[in-house]
mmCIF file of C-alpha atoms in Angstrom:
data_model
loop_
_atom_site.group_PDB
_atom_site.id
_atom_site.type_symbol
_atom_site.label_atom_id
_atom_site.label_comp_id
_atom_site.label_asym_id
_atom_site.label_seq_id
_atom_site.Cartn_x
_atom_site.Cartn_y
_atom_site.Cartn_z
ATOM 1 C CA UNK A 222 -2.818 -11.133 19.232
ATOM 2 C CA UNK A 223 -6.826 -12.006 18.449
ATOM 3 C CA UNK A 224 -7.273 -11.644 14.820
ATOM 4 C CA UNK A 225 -11.413 -11.377 15.568
ATOM 5 C CA UNK A 226 -12.857 -7.315 17.102
ATOM 6 C CA UNK A 227 -15.928 -8.429 17.597
ATOM 7 C CA UNK A 228 -19.013 -11.159 16.264
ATOM 8 C CA UNK A 229 -22.569 -10.383 15.347
ATOM 9 C CA UNK A 230 -24.773 -13.312 15.341
ATOM 10 C CA UNK A 231 -21.711 -15.685 15.009
ATOM 11 C CA UNK A 232 -20.217 -13.626 12.262
ATOM 12 C CA UNK A 233 -16.788 -12.933 12.841
ATOM 13 C CA UNK A 234 -15.537 -9.412 11.911
ATOM 14 C CA UNK A 235 -11.887 -9.017 12.392
ATOM 15 C CA UNK A 236 -9.084 -6.050 12.378
ATOM 16 C CA UNK A 237 -7.868 -6.963 8.827
ATOM 17 C CA UNK A 238 -10.966 -6.026 7.874
ATOM 18 C CA UNK A 239 -11.661 -2.548 10.529
ATOM 19 C CA UNK A 240 -8.482 -1.693 9.004
ATOM 20 C CA UNK A 241 -8.495 -1.769 5.952
ATOM 21 C CA UNK A 242 -11.990 0.855 5.969
ATOM 22 C CA UNK A 243 -10.037 3.333 7.965
ATOM 23 C CA UNK A 244 -7.858 2.932 5.202
ATOM 24 C CA UNK A 245 -10.147 4.220 3.005
ATOM 25 C CA UNK A 246 -12.243 6.501 4.679
ATOM 26 C CA UNK A 247 -8.453 8.187 6.052
ATOM 27 C CA UNK A 248 -7.443 8.125 2.642
ATOM 28 C CA UNK A 249 -11.225 9.916 1.321
ATOM 29 C CA UNK A 250 -10.263 12.604 4.139
ATOM 30 C CA UNK A 251 -7.522 13.017 2.717
ATOM 31 C CA UNK A 252 -7.907 13.519 -0.961
ATOM 32 C CA UNK A 253 -11.252 16.000 0.032
ATOM 33 C CA UNK A 254 -8.910 18.218 1.630
ATOM 34 C CA UNK A 255 -6.420 18.164 -0.904
ATOM 35 C CA UNK A 256 -8.684 18.387 -3.734
ATOM 36 C CA UNK A 257 -10.017 21.739 -1.854
ATOM 37 C CA UNK A 258 -6.287 23.198 -1.579
ATOM 38 C CA UNK A 259 -6.296 22.443 -5.315
ATOM 39 C CA UNK A 260 -9.628 23.480 -6.310
ATOM 40 C CA UNK A 261 -10.064 19.760 -7.862
ATOM 41 C CA UNK A 262 -13.007 17.959 -8.352
ATOM 42 C CA UNK A 263 -13.321 15.610 -5.684
ATOM 43 C CA UNK A 264 -16.436 13.830 -7.566
ATOM 44 C CA UNK A 265 -14.145 12.457 -9.774
ATOM 45 C CA UNK A 266 -12.290 11.218 -7.247
ATOM 46 C CA UNK A 267 -14.715 9.816 -5.795
ATOM 47 C CA UNK A 268 -16.315 8.233 -9.119
ATOM 48 C CA UNK A 269 -12.755 6.991 -10.046
ATOM 49 C CA UNK A 270 -12.757 5.137 -6.387
ATOM 50 C CA UNK A 271 -16.098 3.583 -6.156
ATOM 51 C CA UNK A 272 -14.780 1.966 -9.661
ATOM 52 C CA UNK A 273 -11.130 0.988 -9.355
ATOM 53 C CA UNK A 274 -11.339 -0.390 -5.086
ATOM 54 C CA UNK A 275 -13.333 -3.383 -6.197
ATOM 55 C CA UNK A 276 -10.267 -3.701 -8.538
ATOM 56 C CA UNK A 277 -7.443 -3.573 -6.748
ATOM 57 C CA UNK A 278 -8.629 -5.903 -4.234
ATOM 58 C CA UNK A 279 -9.607 -8.630 -6.517
ATOM 59 C CA UNK A 280 -5.368 -7.415 -8.292
ATOM 60 C CA UNK A 281 -3.781 -7.901 -4.637
ATOM 61 C CA UNK A 282 -5.607 -11.325 -3.779
ATOM 62 C CA UNK A 283 -4.914 -12.618 -7.764
ATOM 63 C CA UNK A 284 -1.396 -11.355 -7.645
ATOM 64 C CA UNK A 285 -0.937 -12.928 -3.828
ATOM 65 C CA UNK A 286 -2.872 -16.737 -5.495
ATOM 66 C CA UNK A 287 -0.968 -16.951 -8.328
ATOM 67 C CA UNK A 288 2.693 -16.971 -6.243
ATOM 68 C CA UNK A 289 0.749 -19.028 -3.396
ATOM 69 C CA UNK A 290 -1.480 -21.519 -5.355
ATOM 70 C CA UNK A 291 0.589 -23.725 -3.570
ATOM 71 C CA UNK A 292 -1.628 -23.268 -0.412
ATOM 72 C CA UNK A 293 -4.965 -22.903 -2.308
ATOM 73 C CA UNK A 294 -4.131 -25.767 -5.123
ATOM 74 C CA UNK A 295 -6.426 -28.072 -2.751
ATOM 75 C CA UNK A 296 -8.708 -26.342 -1.819
ATOM 76 C CA UNK A 297 -9.712 -23.366 -4.268
ATOM 77 C CA UNK A 298 -12.965 -21.931 -2.495
ATOM 78 C CA UNK A 299 -10.342 -20.905 -0.189
ATOM 79 C CA UNK A 300 -9.186 -18.174 -2.670
ATOM 80 C CA UNK A 301 -12.390 -16.122 -2.406
ATOM 81 C CA UNK A 302 -11.450 -16.171 1.739
ATOM 82 C CA UNK A 303 -9.525 -12.781 1.929
ATOM 83 C CA UNK A 304 -10.762 -12.384 5.546
ATOM 84 C CA UNK A 305 -7.618 -13.862 7.212
ATOM 85 C CA UNK A 306 -5.612 -11.300 4.728
ATOM 86 C CA UNK A 307 -3.563 -12.382 1.488
ATOM 87 C CA UNK A 308 -3.830 -9.339 -0.036
ATOM 88 C CA UNK A 309 -0.432 -8.558 -2.060
ATOM 89 C CA UNK A 310 -0.588 -4.022 -2.018
ATOM 90 C CA UNK A 311 1.802 -4.374 -5.340
ATOM 91 C CA UNK A 312 -1.097 -6.448 -7.484
ATOM 92 C CA UNK A 313 -3.795 -3.880 -5.631
ATOM 93 C CA UNK A 314 -1.904 -0.988 -7.084
ATOM 94 C CA UNK A 315 -1.419 -2.754 -10.477
ATOM 95 C CA UNK A 316 -5.292 -3.707 -10.840
ATOM 96 C CA UNK A 317 -6.701 -0.213 -9.253
ATOM 97 C CA UNK A 318 -3.924 2.597 -11.147
ATOM 98 C CA UNK A 319 -4.952 0.472 -14.521
ATOM 99 C CA UNK A 320 -8.674 0.617 -13.721
ATOM 100 C CA UNK A 321 -8.295 4.018 -12.978
ATOM 101 C CA UNK A 322 -6.680 4.776 -15.621
ATOM 102 C CA UNK A 323 -9.622 3.000 -18.177
ATOM 103 C CA UNK A 324 -12.196 5.136 -16.774
ATOM 104 C CA UNK A 325 -10.866 8.284 -16.430
ATOM 105 C CA UNK A 326 -9.701 8.183 -20.137
ATOM 106 C CA UNK A 327 -13.250 7.021 -20.686
ATOM 107 C CA UNK A 328 -14.361 10.148 -18.697
ATOM 108 C CA UNK A 329 -12.493 12.059 -20.793
ATOM 109 C CA UNK A 330 -10.555 13.058 -17.135
ATOM 110 C CA UNK A 331 -6.641 14.075 -15.910
ATOM 111 C CA UNK A 332 -5.563 10.497 -15.249
ATOM 112 C CA UNK A 333 -1.925 12.401 -14.042
ATOM 113 C CA UNK A 334 -3.663 14.922 -12.462
ATOM 114 C CA UNK A 335 -5.774 12.877 -10.493
ATOM 115 C CA UNK A 336 -3.676 10.650 -9.564
ATOM 116 C CA UNK A 337 -0.811 13.536 -8.321
ATOM 117 C CA UNK A 338 -3.847 14.866 -5.741
ATOM 118 C CA UNK A 339 -4.617 10.874 -4.010
ATOM 119 C CA UNK A 340 -1.140 9.554 -4.573
ATOM 120 C CA UNK A 341 -0.608 11.167 -0.739
ATOM 121 C CA UNK A 342 -4.288 9.410 0.230
ATOM 122 C CA UNK A 343 -3.110 5.986 -1.541
ATOM 123 C CA UNK A 344 -0.076 5.793 0.461
ATOM 124 C CA UNK A 345 -1.639 6.518 3.658
ATOM 125 C CA UNK A 346 -4.067 3.891 3.542
ATOM 126 C CA UNK A 347 -1.381 1.641 2.993
ATOM 127 C CA UNK A 348 -0.360 2.688 6.583
ATOM 128 C CA UNK A 349 -3.374 2.542 8.130
ATOM 129 C CA UNK A 350 -3.887 -0.886 6.559
ATOM 130 C CA UNK A 351 -0.518 -2.513 7.476
ATOM 131 C CA UNK A 352 -1.865 -2.193 11.232
ATOM 132 C CA UNK A 353 -4.480 -5.341 9.723
ATOM 133 C CA UNK A 354 -1.343 -7.446 9.399
ATOM 134 C CA UNK A 355 -0.179 -6.788 12.661
ATOM 135 C CA UNK A 356 -3.662 -8.195 14.178
ATOM 136 C CA UNK A 357 -3.199 -11.386 11.602
ATOM 137 C CA UNK A 358 0.170 -12.486 12.658
ATOM 138 C CA UNK A 359 1.524 -11.808 9.797
ATOM 139 C CA UNK A 360 4.011 -9.864 7.626
ATOM 140 C CA UNK A 361 6.741 -10.072 10.305
ATOM 141 C CA UNK A 362 10.384 -10.333 9.967
ATOM 142 C CA UNK A 363 12.811 -13.056 11.353
ATOM 143 C CA UNK A 364 13.498 -13.767 15.041
ATOM 144 C CA UNK A 365 15.064 -11.084 17.011
ATOM 145 C CA UNK A 366 15.660 -10.893 20.704
ATOM 146 C CA UNK A 367 13.778 -10.193 23.564
ATOM 147 C CA UNK A 368 16.208 -6.851 24.454
ATOM 148 C CA UNK A 369 16.102 -5.473 21.018
ATOM 149 C CA UNK A 370 12.007 -6.335 20.897
ATOM 150 C CA UNK A 371 12.039 -4.481 24.882
ATOM 151 C CA UNK A 372 12.459 -1.191 23.206
ATOM 152 C CA UNK A 373 8.868 -1.238 21.727
ATOM 153 C CA UNK A 374 6.078 -0.352 22.815
ATOM 154 C CA UNK A 375 4.432 -3.187 25.054
ATOM 155 C CA UNK A 376 1.399 -4.043 22.722
ATOM 156 C CA UNK A 377 3.986 -4.116 20.284
ATOM 157 C CA UNK A 378 6.064 -6.747 22.130
ATOM 158 C CA UNK A 379 2.641 -9.337 22.936
ATOM 159 C CA UNK A 380 1.809 -9.287 19.506
ATOM 160 C CA UNK A 381 5.214 -10.167 18.059
ATOM 161 C CA UNK A 382 5.320 -12.933 20.364
ATOM 162 C CA UNK A 383 4.309 -15.995 18.440
ATOM 163 C CA UNK A 384 5.158 -19.712 19.342
ATOM 164 C CA UNK A 385 7.297 -18.593 21.445
ATOM 165 C CA UNK A 386 9.333 -16.460 19.894
ATOM 166 C CA UNK A 387 9.611 -12.610 18.988
ATOM 167 C CA UNK A 388 9.822 -11.109 15.331
ATOM 168 C CA UNK A 389 10.846 -8.258 13.766
ATOM 169 C CA UNK A 390 7.283 -6.085 13.588
ATOM 170 C CA UNK A 391 8.505 -5.290 10.249
ATOM 171 C CA UNK A 392 4.176 -3.472 9.647
ATOM 172 C CA UNK A 393 5.461 -1.334 11.509
ATOM 173 C CA UNK A 394 8.360 -0.456 9.977
ATOM 174 C CA UNK A 395 6.636 -0.164 6.908
ATOM 175 C CA UNK A 396 3.694 2.312 8.141
ATOM 176 C CA UNK A 397 6.052 4.091 9.870
ATOM 177 C CA UNK A 398 7.990 4.554 6.578
ATOM 178 C CA UNK A 399 4.368 5.426 4.492
ATOM 179 C CA UNK A 400 3.305 8.035 6.970
ATOM 180 C CA UNK A 401 6.606 9.881 6.135
ATOM 181 C CA UNK A 402 6.231 9.481 2.770
ATOM 182 C CA UNK A 403 2.889 10.631 3.041
ATOM 183 C CA UNK A 404 3.781 14.228 4.387
ATOM 184 C CA UNK A 405 5.932 14.178 2.086
ATOM 185 C CA UNK A 406 4.028 13.996 -0.866
ATOM 186 C CA UNK A 407 1.538 16.870 0.648
ATOM 187 C CA UNK A 408 4.003 18.773 0.620
ATOM 188 C CA UNK A 409 5.024 18.480 -2.524
ATOM 189 C CA UNK A 410 1.198 18.146 -3.799
ATOM 190 C CA UNK A 411 0.951 22.054 -2.133
ATOM 191 C CA UNK A 412 3.937 23.521 -4.043
ATOM 192 C CA UNK A 413 4.032 23.892 -7.831
ATOM 193 C CA UNK A 414 5.100 20.760 -8.734
ATOM 194 C CA UNK A 415 5.596 19.758 -12.080
ATOM 195 C CA UNK A 416 2.839 17.700 -13.295
ATOM 196 C CA UNK A 417 2.924 13.551 -12.096
ATOM 197 C CA UNK A 418 5.819 14.784 -9.675
ATOM 198 C CA UNK A 419 3.559 14.179 -7.000
ATOM 199 C CA UNK A 420 2.409 10.140 -8.369
ATOM 200 C CA UNK A 421 5.918 9.822 -8.942
ATOM 201 C CA UNK A 422 7.263 10.949 -6.068
ATOM 202 C CA UNK A 423 5.346 7.941 -4.207
ATOM 203 C CA UNK A 424 5.742 5.536 -6.611
ATOM 204 C CA UNK A 425 9.656 5.825 -6.256
ATOM 205 C CA UNK A 426 9.741 6.572 -1.984
ATOM 206 C CA UNK A 427 7.549 3.605 -1.050
ATOM 207 C CA UNK A 428 9.484 0.971 -3.094
ATOM 208 C CA UNK A 429 12.685 1.992 -1.893
ATOM 209 C CA UNK A 430 11.199 1.685 1.533
ATOM 210 C CA UNK A 431 9.814 -1.426 0.617
ATOM 211 C CA UNK A 432 12.717 -2.745 -1.028
ATOM 212 C CA UNK A 433 14.664 -3.029 2.464
ATOM 213 C CA UNK A 434 12.002 -3.652 4.861
ATOM 214 C CA UNK A 435 10.940 -6.682 2.227
ATOM 215 C CA UNK A 436 14.653 -7.908 2.987
ATOM 216 C CA UNK A 437 13.371 -8.581 6.526
ATOM 217 C CA UNK A 438 9.979 -10.596 5.967
ATOM 218 C CA UNK A 439 10.821 -13.979 6.176
ATOM 219 C CA UNK A 440 7.124 -14.437 4.185
ATOM 220 C CA UNK A 441 7.671 -12.871 1.508
ATOM 221 C CA UNK A 442 6.007 -14.154 -2.273
ATOM 222 C CA UNK A 443 8.862 -15.345 -4.538
ATOM 223 C CA UNK A 444 9.902 -15.822 -7.591
ATOM 224 C CA UNK A 445 12.819 -18.539 -7.689
ATOM 225 C CA UNK A 446 15.224 -17.010 -5.371
ATOM 226 C CA UNK A 447 13.283 -13.663 -6.300
ATOM 227 C CA UNK A 448 11.615 -11.561 -3.455
ATOM 228 C CA UNK A 449 8.737 -10.750 -6.170
ATOM 229 C CA UNK A 450 8.413 -7.626 -3.814
ATOM 230 C CA UNK A 451 11.600 -6.644 -4.151
ATOM 231 C CA UNK A 452 12.209 -7.136 -8.158
ATOM 232 C CA UNK A 453 8.891 -4.910 -8.310
ATOM 233 C CA UNK A 454 10.009 -2.607 -5.685
ATOM 234 C CA UNK A 455 13.551 -1.903 -7.388
ATOM 235 C CA UNK A 456 11.446 -1.346 -10.687
ATOM 236 C CA UNK A 457 9.255 0.732 -9.316
ATOM 237 C CA UNK A 458 12.802 3.044 -7.820
ATOM 238 C CA UNK A 459 14.153 3.222 -11.547
ATOM 239 C CA UNK A 460 10.710 4.106 -12.975
ATOM 240 C CA UNK A 461 10.457 6.957 -10.531
ATOM 241 C CA UNK A 462 14.419 8.095 -11.130
ATOM 242 C CA UNK A 463 13.961 8.520 -14.586
ATOM 243 C CA UNK A 464 10.258 10.045 -14.330
ATOM 244 C CA UNK A 465 12.527 13.004 -12.879
ATOM 245 C CA UNK A 466 15.700 13.049 -14.717
ATOM 246 C CA UNK A 467 13.312 12.948 -18.072
ATOM 247 C CA UNK A 468 11.202 16.561 -15.899
ATOM 248 C CA UNK A 469 14.200 18.319 -15.866
ATOM 249 C CA UNK A 470 15.287 17.519 -19.163
ATOM 250 C CA UNK A 471 12.510 18.743 -19.955
ATOM 251 C CA UNK A 472 12.969 22.113 -17.869
ATOM 252 C CA UNK A 473 16.363 22.811 -19.340
ATOM 253 C CA UNK A 474 14.652 22.226 -23.092
ATOM 254 C CA UNK A 475 12.037 24.681 -22.502
ATOM 255 C CA UNK A 476 14.202 27.297 -21.475
ATOM 256 C CA UNK A 477 16.243 27.683 -23.965
#
């Protein structure tokens, strides 16, 4: 699979960047749609996005480099080259949401309400962005037989045939899971949901899928013998369960 979509005067435009851009556009489109249905100010979301997105990219790169520093210690300048990949979504979420929280507090915007509204957009962007990994030939799983991979479309088969071996298309598994989660979140958002329940469901459901899919991957960021993404995902699942228990307890207390 050729990671370069086209070139302009010798400057390569890569599919990885195109997929990120498409994910952002789709996310903003969905956010606008949800804002109209929930009577929420879309301008607040755009302003927050413009502040938080650069921090999300910085965080995604920093997170990846920290755990893969051996790949960069002899050529530090490559740390700044993100066109070849090397962005970790957990780092992006941590930095991006932190920046959004600080900005919304400064502007006196309800962060939880905003987070509920944009949660489906975040997971949609992730679903589309995962295809950038496909074009880069990265974030795949372990080797599989032709009999297994033959069940997938031909272009997936070709993309997952790397150096003479077929691999699990884990990018596809996660992309499909993320799309499913997006639909669930939109459904929750359109109901009379509890404040914070949509963003919490996003954290829990995404983390649940990522935990299992990460176990298939061969390029996981490691902390000793522990897959970092699985550790963070497990934390996300526990947080989400705890939050929904809190909401249920709060409802019961209010009904007394």
